[in-house]
Coordinates of C-alpha atoms in Angstrom, one line a residue:
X29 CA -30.6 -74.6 21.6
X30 CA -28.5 -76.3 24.4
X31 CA -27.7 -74.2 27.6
X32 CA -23.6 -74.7 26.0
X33 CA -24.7 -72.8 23.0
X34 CA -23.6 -69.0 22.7
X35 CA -26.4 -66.5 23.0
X36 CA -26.8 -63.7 19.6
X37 CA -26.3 -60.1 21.3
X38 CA -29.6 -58.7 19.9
X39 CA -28.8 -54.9 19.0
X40 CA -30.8 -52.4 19.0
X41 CA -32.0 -51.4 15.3
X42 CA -30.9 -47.7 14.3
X43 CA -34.1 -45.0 14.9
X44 CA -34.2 -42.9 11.2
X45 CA -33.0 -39.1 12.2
X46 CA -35.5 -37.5 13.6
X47 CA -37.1 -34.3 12.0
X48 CA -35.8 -32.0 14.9
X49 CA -32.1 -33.6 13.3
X50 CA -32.9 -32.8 9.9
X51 CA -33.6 -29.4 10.8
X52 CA -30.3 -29.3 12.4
X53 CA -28.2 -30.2 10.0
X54 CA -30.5 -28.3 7.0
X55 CA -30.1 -25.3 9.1
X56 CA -26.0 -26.0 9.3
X57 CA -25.6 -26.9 5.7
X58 CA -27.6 -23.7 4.5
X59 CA -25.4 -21.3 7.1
X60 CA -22.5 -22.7 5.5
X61 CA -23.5 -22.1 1.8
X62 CA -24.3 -18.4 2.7
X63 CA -21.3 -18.0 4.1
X64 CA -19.2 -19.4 1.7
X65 CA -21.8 -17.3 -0.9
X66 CA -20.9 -14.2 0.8
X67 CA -17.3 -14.4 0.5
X68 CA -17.4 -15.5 -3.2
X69 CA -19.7 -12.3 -4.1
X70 CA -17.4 -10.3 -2.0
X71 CA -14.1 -11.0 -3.7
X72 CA -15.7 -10.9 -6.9
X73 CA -18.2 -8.0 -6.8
X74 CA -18.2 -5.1 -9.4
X75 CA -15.6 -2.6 -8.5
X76 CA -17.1 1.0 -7.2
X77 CA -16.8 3.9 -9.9
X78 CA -12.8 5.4 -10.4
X79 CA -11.3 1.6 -9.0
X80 CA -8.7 0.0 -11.8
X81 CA -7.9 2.3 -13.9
X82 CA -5.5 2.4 -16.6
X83 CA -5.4 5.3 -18.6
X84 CA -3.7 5.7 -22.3
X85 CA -0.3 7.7 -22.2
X86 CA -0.7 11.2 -22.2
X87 CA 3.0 13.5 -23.6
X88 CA 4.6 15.6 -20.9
X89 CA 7.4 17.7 -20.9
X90 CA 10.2 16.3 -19.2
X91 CA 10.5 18.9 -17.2
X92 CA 7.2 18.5 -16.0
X93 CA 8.2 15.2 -14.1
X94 CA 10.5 13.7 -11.3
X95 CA 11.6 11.8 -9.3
X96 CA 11.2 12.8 -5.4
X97 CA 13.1 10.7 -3.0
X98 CA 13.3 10.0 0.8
X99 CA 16.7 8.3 1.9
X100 CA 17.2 7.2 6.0
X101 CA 20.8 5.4 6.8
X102 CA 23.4 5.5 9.0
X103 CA 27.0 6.5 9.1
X104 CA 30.0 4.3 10.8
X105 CA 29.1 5.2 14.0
X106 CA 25.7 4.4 13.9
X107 CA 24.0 7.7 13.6
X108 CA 20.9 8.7 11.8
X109 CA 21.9 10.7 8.3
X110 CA 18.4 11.6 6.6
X111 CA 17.2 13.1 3.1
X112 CA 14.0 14.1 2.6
X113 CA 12.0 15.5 0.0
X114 CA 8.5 13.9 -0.5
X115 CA 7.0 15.7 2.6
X116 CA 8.8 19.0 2.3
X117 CA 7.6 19.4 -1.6
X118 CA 3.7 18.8 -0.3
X119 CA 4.0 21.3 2.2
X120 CA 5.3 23.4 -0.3
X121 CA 2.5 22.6 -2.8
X122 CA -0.2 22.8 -0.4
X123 CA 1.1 26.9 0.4
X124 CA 1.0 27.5 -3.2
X125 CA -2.5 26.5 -4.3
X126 CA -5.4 28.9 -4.7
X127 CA -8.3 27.4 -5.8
X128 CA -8.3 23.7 -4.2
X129 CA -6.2 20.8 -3.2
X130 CA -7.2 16.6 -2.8
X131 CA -5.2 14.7 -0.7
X132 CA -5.8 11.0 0.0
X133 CA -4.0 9.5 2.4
X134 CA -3.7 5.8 3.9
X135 CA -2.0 7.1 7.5
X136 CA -2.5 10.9 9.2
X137 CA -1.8 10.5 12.3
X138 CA 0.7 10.9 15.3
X139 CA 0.7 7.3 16.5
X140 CA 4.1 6.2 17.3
X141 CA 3.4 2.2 17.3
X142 CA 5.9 0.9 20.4
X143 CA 7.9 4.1 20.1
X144 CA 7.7 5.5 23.5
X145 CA 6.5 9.6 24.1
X146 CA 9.5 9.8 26.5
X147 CA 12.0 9.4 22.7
X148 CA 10.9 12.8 21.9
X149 CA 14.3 14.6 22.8
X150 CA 15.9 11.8 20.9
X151 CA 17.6 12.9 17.9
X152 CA 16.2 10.1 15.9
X153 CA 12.5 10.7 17.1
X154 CA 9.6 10.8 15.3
X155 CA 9.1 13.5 12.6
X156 CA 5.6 15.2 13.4
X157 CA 4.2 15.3 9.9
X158 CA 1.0 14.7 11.0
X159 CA 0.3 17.7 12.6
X160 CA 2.8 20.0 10.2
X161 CA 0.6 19.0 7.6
X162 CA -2.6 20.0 9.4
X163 CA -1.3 23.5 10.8
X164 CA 0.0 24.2 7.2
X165 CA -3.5 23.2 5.8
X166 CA -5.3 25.6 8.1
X167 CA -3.0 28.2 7.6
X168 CA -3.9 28.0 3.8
X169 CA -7.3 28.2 4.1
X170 CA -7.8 31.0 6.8
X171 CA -4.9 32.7 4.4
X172 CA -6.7 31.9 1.2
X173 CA -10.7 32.0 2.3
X174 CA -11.8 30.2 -1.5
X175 CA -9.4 27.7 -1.1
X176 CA -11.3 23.9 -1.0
X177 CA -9.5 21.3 0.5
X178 CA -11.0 17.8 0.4
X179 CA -9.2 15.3 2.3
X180 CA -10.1 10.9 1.8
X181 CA -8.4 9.1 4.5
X182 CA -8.6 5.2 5.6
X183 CA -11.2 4.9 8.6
X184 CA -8.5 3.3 10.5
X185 CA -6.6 7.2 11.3
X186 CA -9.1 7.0 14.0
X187 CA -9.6 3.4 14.6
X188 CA -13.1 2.7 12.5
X189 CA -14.7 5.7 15.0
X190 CA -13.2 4.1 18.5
X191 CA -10.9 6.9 18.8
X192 CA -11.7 9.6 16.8
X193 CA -8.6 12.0 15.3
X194 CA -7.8 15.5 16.9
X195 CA -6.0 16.3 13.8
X196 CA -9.3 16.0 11.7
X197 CA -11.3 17.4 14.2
X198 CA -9.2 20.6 14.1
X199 CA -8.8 20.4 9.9
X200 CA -13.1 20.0 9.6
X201 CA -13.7 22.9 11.8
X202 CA -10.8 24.9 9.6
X203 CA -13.9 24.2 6.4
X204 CA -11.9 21.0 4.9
X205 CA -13.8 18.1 3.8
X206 CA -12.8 14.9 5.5
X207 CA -13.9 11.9 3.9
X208 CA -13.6 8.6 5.1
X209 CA -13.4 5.6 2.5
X210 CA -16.4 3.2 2.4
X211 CA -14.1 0.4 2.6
X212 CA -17.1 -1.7 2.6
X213 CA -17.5 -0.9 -1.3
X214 CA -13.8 -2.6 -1.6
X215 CA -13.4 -6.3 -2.5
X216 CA -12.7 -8.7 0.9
X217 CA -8.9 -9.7 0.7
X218 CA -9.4 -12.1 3.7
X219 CA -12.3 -14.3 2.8
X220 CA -12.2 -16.9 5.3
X221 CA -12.4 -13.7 7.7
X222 CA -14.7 -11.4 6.1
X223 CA -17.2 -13.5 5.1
X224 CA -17.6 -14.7 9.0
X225 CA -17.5 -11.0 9.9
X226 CA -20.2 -9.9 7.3
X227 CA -22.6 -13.0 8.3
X228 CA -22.2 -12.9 12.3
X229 CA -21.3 -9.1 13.7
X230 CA -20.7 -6.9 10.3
X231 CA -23.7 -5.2 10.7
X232 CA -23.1 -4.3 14.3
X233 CA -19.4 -3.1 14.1
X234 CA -19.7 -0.2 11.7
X235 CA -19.8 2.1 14.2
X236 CA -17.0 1.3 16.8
X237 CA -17.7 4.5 19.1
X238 CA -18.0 3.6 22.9
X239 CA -15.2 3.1 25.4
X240 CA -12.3 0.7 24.7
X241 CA -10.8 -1.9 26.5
X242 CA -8.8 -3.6 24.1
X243 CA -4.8 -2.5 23.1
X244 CA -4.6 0.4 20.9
X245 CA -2.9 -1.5 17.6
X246 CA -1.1 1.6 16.3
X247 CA 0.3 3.3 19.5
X248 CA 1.5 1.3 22.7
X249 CA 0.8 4.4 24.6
X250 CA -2.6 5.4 22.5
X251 CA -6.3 4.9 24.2
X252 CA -7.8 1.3 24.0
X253 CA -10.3 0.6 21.6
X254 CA -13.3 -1.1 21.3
X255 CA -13.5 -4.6 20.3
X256 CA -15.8 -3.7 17.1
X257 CA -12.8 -1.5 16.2
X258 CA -10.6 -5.1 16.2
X259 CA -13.1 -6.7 14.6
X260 CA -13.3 -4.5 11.7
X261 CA -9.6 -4.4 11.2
X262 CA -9.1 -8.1 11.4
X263 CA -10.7 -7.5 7.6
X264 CA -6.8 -6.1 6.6
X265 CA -8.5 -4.2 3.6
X266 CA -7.4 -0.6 3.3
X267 CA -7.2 2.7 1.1
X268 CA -3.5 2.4 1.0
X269 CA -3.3 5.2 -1.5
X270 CA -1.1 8.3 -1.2
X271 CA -2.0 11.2 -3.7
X272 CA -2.2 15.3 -3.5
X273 CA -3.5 16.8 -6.3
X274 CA -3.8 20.5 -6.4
X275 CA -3.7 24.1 -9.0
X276 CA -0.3 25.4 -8.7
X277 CA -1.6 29.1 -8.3
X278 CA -0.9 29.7 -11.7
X279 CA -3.7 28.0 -13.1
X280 CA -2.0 24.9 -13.8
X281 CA -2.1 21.4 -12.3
X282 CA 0.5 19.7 -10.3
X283 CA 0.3 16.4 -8.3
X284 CA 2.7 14.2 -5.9
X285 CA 1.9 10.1 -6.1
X286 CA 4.2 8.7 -3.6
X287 CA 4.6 5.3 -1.1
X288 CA 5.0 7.7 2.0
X289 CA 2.5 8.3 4.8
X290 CA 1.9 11.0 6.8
X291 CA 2.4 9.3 9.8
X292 CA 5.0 10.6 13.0
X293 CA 5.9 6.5 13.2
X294 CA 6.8 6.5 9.8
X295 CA 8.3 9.7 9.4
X296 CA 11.9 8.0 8.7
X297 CA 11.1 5.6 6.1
X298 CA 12.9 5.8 3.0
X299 CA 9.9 6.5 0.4
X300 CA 10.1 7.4 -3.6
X301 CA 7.0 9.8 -5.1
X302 CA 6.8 10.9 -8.8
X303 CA 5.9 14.7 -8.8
X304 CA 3.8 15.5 -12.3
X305 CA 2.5 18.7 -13.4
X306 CA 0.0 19.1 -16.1
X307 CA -3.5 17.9 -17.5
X308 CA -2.3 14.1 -17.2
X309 CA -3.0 14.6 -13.7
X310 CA -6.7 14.5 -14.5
X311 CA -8.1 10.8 -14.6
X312 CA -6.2 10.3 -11.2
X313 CA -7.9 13.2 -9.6
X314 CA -11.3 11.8 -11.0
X315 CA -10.7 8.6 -9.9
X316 CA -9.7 10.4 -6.5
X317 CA -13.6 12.2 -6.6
X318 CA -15.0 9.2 -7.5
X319 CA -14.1 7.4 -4.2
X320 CA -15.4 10.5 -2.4
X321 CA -18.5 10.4 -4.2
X322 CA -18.8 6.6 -3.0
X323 CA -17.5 6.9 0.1
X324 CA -20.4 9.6 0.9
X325 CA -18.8 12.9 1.2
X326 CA -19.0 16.2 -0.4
X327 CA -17.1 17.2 -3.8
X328 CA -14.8 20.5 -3.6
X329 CA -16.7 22.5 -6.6
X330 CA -13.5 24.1 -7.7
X331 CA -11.9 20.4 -7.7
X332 CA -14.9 19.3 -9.8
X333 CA -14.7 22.5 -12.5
X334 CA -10.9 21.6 -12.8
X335 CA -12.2 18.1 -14.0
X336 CA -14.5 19.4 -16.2
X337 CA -12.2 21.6 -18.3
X338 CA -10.7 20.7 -21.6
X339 CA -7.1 21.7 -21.0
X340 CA -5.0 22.1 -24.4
X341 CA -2.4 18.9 -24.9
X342 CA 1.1 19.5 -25.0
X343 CA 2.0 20.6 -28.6
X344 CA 4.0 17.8 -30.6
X345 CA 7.6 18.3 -30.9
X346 CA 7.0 21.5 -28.4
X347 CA 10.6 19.8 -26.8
X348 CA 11.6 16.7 -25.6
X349 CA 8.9 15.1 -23.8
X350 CA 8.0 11.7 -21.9
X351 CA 4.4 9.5 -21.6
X352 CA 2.8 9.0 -18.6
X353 CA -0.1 7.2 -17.5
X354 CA -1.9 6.7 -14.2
X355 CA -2.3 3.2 -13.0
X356 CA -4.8 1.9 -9.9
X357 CA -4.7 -1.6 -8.2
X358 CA -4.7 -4.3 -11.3
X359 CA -4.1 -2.0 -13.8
X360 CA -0.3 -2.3 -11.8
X361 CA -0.2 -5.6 -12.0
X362 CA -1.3 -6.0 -15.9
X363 CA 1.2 -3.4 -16.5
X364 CA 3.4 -4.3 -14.7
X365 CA 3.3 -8.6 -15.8
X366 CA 2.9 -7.1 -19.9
X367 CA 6.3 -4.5 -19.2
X368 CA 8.4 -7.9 -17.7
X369 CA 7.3 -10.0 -20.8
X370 CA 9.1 -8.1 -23.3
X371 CA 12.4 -8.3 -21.4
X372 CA 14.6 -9.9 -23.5
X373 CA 18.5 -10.6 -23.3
X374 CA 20.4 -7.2 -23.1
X375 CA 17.3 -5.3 -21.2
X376 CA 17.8 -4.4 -17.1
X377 CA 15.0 -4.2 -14.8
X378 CA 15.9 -2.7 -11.3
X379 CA 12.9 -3.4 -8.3
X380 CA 13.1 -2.0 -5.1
X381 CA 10.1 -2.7 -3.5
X382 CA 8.8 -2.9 0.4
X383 CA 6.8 -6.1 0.0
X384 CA 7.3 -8.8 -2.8
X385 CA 4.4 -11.7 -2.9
X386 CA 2.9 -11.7 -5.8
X387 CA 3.1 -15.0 -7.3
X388 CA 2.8 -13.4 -11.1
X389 CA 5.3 -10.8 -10.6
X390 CA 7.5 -13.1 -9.1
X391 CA 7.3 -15.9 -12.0
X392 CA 7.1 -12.9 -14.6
X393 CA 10.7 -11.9 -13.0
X394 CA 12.0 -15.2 -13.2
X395 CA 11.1 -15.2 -16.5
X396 CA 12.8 -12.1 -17.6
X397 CA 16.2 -13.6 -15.9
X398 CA 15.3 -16.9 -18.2
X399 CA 15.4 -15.0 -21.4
X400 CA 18.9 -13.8 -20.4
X401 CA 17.5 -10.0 -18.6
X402 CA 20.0 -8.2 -16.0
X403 CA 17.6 -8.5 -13.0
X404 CA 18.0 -6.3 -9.6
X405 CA 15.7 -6.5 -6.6
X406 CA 16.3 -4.4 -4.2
X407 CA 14.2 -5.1 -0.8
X408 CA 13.2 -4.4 2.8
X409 CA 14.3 -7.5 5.3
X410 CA 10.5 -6.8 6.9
X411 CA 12.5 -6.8 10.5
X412 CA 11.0 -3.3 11.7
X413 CA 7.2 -2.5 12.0
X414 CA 6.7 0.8 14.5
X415 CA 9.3 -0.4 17.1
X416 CA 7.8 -3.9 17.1
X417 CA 10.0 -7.0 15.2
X418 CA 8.8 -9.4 12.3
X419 CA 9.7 -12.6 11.4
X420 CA 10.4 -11.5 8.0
X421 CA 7.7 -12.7 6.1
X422 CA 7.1 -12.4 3.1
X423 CA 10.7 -10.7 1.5
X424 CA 12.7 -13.5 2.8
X425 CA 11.8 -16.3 1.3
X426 CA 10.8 -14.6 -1.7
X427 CA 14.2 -13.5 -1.9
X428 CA 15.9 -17.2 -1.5
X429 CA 13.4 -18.5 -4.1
X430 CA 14.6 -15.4 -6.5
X431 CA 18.1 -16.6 -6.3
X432 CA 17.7 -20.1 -6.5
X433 CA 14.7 -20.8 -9.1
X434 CA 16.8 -18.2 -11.2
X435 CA 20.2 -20.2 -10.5
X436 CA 21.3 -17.1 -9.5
X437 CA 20.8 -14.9 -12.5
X438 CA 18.7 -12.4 -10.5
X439 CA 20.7 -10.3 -7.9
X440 CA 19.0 -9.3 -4.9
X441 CA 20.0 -7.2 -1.5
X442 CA 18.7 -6.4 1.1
X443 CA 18.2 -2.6 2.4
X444 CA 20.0 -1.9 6.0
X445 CA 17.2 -0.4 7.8
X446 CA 17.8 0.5 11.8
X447 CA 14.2 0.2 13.3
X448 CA 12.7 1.9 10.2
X449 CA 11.3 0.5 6.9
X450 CA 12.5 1.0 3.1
X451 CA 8.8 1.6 2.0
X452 CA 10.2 2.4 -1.9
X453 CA 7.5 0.9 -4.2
X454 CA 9.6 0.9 -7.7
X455 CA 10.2 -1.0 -11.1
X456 CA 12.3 0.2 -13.6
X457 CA 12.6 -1.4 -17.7
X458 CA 15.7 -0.5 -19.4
X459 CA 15.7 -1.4 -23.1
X460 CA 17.8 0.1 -25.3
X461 CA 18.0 3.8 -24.9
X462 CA 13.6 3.7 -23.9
X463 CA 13.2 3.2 -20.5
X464 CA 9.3 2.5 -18.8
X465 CA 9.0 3.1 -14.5
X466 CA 6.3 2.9 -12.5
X467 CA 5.9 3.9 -8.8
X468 CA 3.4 5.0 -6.4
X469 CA 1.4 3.1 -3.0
X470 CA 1.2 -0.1 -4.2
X471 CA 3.4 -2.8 -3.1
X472 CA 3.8 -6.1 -5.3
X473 CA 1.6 -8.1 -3.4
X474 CA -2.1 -10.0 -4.3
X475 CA -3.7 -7.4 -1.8
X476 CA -2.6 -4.8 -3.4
X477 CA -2.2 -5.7 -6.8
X478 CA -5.2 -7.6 -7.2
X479 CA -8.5 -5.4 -6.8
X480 CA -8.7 -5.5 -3.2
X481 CA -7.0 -2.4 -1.3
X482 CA -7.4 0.9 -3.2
X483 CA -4.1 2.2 -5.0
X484 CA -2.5 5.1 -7.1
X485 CA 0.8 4.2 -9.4
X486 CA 2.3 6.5 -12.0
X487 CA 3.8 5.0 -14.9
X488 CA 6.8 6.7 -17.3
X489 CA 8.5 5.7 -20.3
X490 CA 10.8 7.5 -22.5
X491 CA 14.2 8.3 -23.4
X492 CA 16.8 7.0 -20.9
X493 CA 18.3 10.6 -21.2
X494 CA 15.0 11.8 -19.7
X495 CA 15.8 13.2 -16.1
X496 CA 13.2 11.0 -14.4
X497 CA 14.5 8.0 -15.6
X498 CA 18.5 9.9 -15.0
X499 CA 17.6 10.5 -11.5
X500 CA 16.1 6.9 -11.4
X501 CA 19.0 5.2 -12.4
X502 CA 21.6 7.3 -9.9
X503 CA 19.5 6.8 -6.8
X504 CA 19.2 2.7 -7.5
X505 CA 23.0 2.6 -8.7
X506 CA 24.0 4.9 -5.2
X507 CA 22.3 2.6 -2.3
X508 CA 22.9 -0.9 -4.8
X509 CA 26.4 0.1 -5.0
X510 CA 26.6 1.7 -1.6
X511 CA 27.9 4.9 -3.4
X512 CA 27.2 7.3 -0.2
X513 CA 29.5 9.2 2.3
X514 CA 32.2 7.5 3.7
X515 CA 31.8 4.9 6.1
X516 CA 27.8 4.7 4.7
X517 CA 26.2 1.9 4.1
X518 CA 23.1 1.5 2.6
X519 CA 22.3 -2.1 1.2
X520 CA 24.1 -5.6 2.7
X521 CA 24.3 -8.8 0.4
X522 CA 21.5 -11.3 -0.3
X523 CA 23.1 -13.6 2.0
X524 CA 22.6 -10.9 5.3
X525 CA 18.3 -11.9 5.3
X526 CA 17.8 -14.4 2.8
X527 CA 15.7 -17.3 4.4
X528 CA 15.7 -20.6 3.0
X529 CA 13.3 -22.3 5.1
X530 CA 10.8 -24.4 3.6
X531 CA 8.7 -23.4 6.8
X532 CA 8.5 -20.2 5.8
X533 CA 8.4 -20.4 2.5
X534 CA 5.3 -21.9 3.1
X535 CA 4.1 -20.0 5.7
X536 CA 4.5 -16.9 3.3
X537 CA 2.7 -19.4 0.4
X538 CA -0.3 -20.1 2.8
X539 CA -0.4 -15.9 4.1
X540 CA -0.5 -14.6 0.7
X541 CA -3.3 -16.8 -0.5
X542 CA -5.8 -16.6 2.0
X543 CA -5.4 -13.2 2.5
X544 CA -4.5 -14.0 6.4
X545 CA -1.7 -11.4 6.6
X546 CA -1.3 -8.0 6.3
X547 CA 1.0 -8.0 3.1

């Protein structure tokens, strides 16, 4: 080799991993596994007892159920006009019974989100429902001694234990039963969350007690909370149900399902509730003592002997009558997705519903318009949370992909709301003169329709000429048509909200199925 000649870079050769690198990367790999195991068993574990339930249909007199309704809109001048039912019909129920009463409730509380205190003189403050509820349940039980009162409630009334609730402080030492859902039972909705939370700091944020430093997420003005609180919300799983069961002092049954919380904030919402008297009642109030069974707590006795009896059935032909049947989480949905496949050409379905994802519902109702069905929707522009503003997500694209997927076959508008929320949860089937409804918490969403957050529906069918489905059909043809007072409106064209991004469209898409959202 001449000095000219070009010298070979000699490289190093490559050392095999060392074990200490194996170990690294065997430890990595089997973290990963287990947390991807985790979130797989915990969106697919069995369901705790009284969870999806779907119940045959039981005969009711048609007098024995109706429609209850919650209306909030303004007149040409902007001010508030308000008509409410749901809440002043549980008050009533809860002076009447004798022997028990089970409420379950998603929100009790006073928070007012971004709603200042200072609002209170303002004629379109908060309604204080939480605590007229409480003072009427106390009154009941000092006036009627026996009276049990068992009351299931979300743990996040007093923020997972970082803040814990005056009002159930005050209803405990007054003998009721306060049980706070096990959510941890419940499916994870948000796996790429929960499973990250169960691995790394589940165990150590089940009890949130200590002092807070973080923003109070339901009240601007409430105490912070403690950063296990935050972390144990971030899961966005819930007992959204809404449900009072009680006797009717007479020794009959009588129950309210209903989308409306008892919550100051949402006090103005527009809400819909089916109130049902009878033994049909019964499956949802075992399902109701079965979550309080596995959520730890105590089961009212006189609740419990209620179950047990074998009250008569309506005689046939004892009058004109309806079915009903209770439905919880997928039990919805499969009702819901079997009712919109027989839609045929002639039939109308009417929705008015809070939150629309659902990817099923949402082809099933496209579907229906297909085959040549009158199709309504009816929906909130998801603008207004508590004071705070959304981006409108998910209604608005939902909407624009309604219209145009159905080449506008399906009509859609859009509810005006003025800082508060049309929370109506509501499907209606007309076919011929039979009619089938179903309404209750759950929204038409995959959280809530798909075995994830708990919730209560009833379902109806019968005669059109049945008052439920009569009083059905007026409210949806009053706001669709804007049939109020003078100078009211109560619903503005699709055209108002609808949002045709494909940015958020997708941004909806990506929310929806990850579960990163709290729709």
């Amino acid at each position: 080799m001449t000095g000219d000649a070009p010298t070979r870079q000699m490289r190093p050769k490559r050392l095999p991993p060392s074990g200490w690198v194996w170990l690294r990367r065997g430890t990595v790999l089997l973290l990963l596994a287990g947390i991807v195991g985790i979130g797989t068993w915990q969106q697919r574990k069995p369901l705790p007892p009284g969870v999806n339930v779907a119940t045959t249909w039981t005969p009711v007199p048609v007098a024995d159920v109706r429609l209850l309704i919650d209306t909030t809109t303004a007149d040409a001048f902007g001010r508030r006009i308000m008509e409410q039912q749901i809440f002043d019909e549980s008050l009533r129920l809860v002076r009447e019974a004798r022997e028990f009463i089970v409420l379950d409730m998603f929100l009790f509380n006073a928070h007012r989100g971004t709603l200042s205190a200072a609002s209170s003189d303002n004629a379109d403050s908060p309604r204080p429902l939480s605590r007229e509820l409480r003072d009427t349940l106390i009154d009941a039980v000092r006036a009627t001694p026996a009276l049990q009162v068992l009351l299931i409630t979300d743990p996040i009334n007093d923020l997972y234990g970082s803040v814990p609730s005056a009002d159930f402080a005050l209803l405990a030492a007054a003998g009721v039963e306060i049980v706070r859902t096990d959510l941890d039972q419940l499916r994870d909705s948000n796996p790429l969350y929960s499973s990250l939370w169960r691995a790394a700091v589940g165990w150590w944020s089940g009890d949130a007690q200590g002092h807070g430093w973080l923003p109070n997420p339901l009240d601007n003005e409430g105490e912070a909370v403690t950063l296990r609180s935050w972390a144990r919300l971030l899961n966005f799983k819930a007992n959204h149900r809404k449900v009072l069961i009680a006797d009717d002092g007479r020794g009959g049954l009588v129950g309210i399902v209903s989308s409306a919380n008892i919550h100051d904030a949402s006090s103005a919402h527009s809400n819909l509730a089916l109130e049902l008297r009878g033994p049909a009642l019964l499956p949802l109030l075992a399902s109701e003592l079965a979550i309080a069974r596995f959520s730890g707590g105590r089961i009212a006795a006189a609740a419990n002997e209620v179950l047990n009896r074998s009250p008569d059935a309506p005689a046939a032909g004892a009058g004109p009558q309806v079915f009903v049947r209770t439905l919880t989480e997928a039990a919805i949905l499969n009702a819901v997705l079997q009712r919109l496949g027989t839609a045929r050409a002639g039939d109308q379905i009417d929705c008015a519903m809070f939150y629309l994802s659902e990817r099923r519902v949402i082809d099933a109702l496209i579907a229906a318009a297909d085959r040549g069905a009158e199709v309504r929707v009816l929906l909130d522009p998801n603008r207004d949370a508590f004071g705070r503003q959304k981006g409108g997500l998910p209604n608005r694209p939902v909407a624009a992909e309604l219209v145009s997927r159905s080449d506008g076959a399906i009509k859609l508008r859009w509810y005006r709301t003025r800082g508060e929320q049309f929370h109506a949860k509501l499907m209606v089937v007309r076919s011929g003169d039979r009619a089938w409804m179903t309404t209750g918490s759950a929204n038409f969403t995959r959280r809530n329709l798909r075995n994830f957050n708990l919730e209560a529906n009833l379902a109806v069918e019968g005669s059109l000429e049945a008052p439920v489905f009569v009083q059905a059909q007026r409210y949806f043809e009053t706001i669709w048509n804007n049939r109020g007072p003078t100078g009211v409106e109560y619903t503005a064209d699709f055209g108002t909200y609808a949002d045709p991004a494909q940015l958020s469209y997708w941004a909806y898409r990506l929310m929806e199925a990850t579960g990163l959202s709290t729709f």
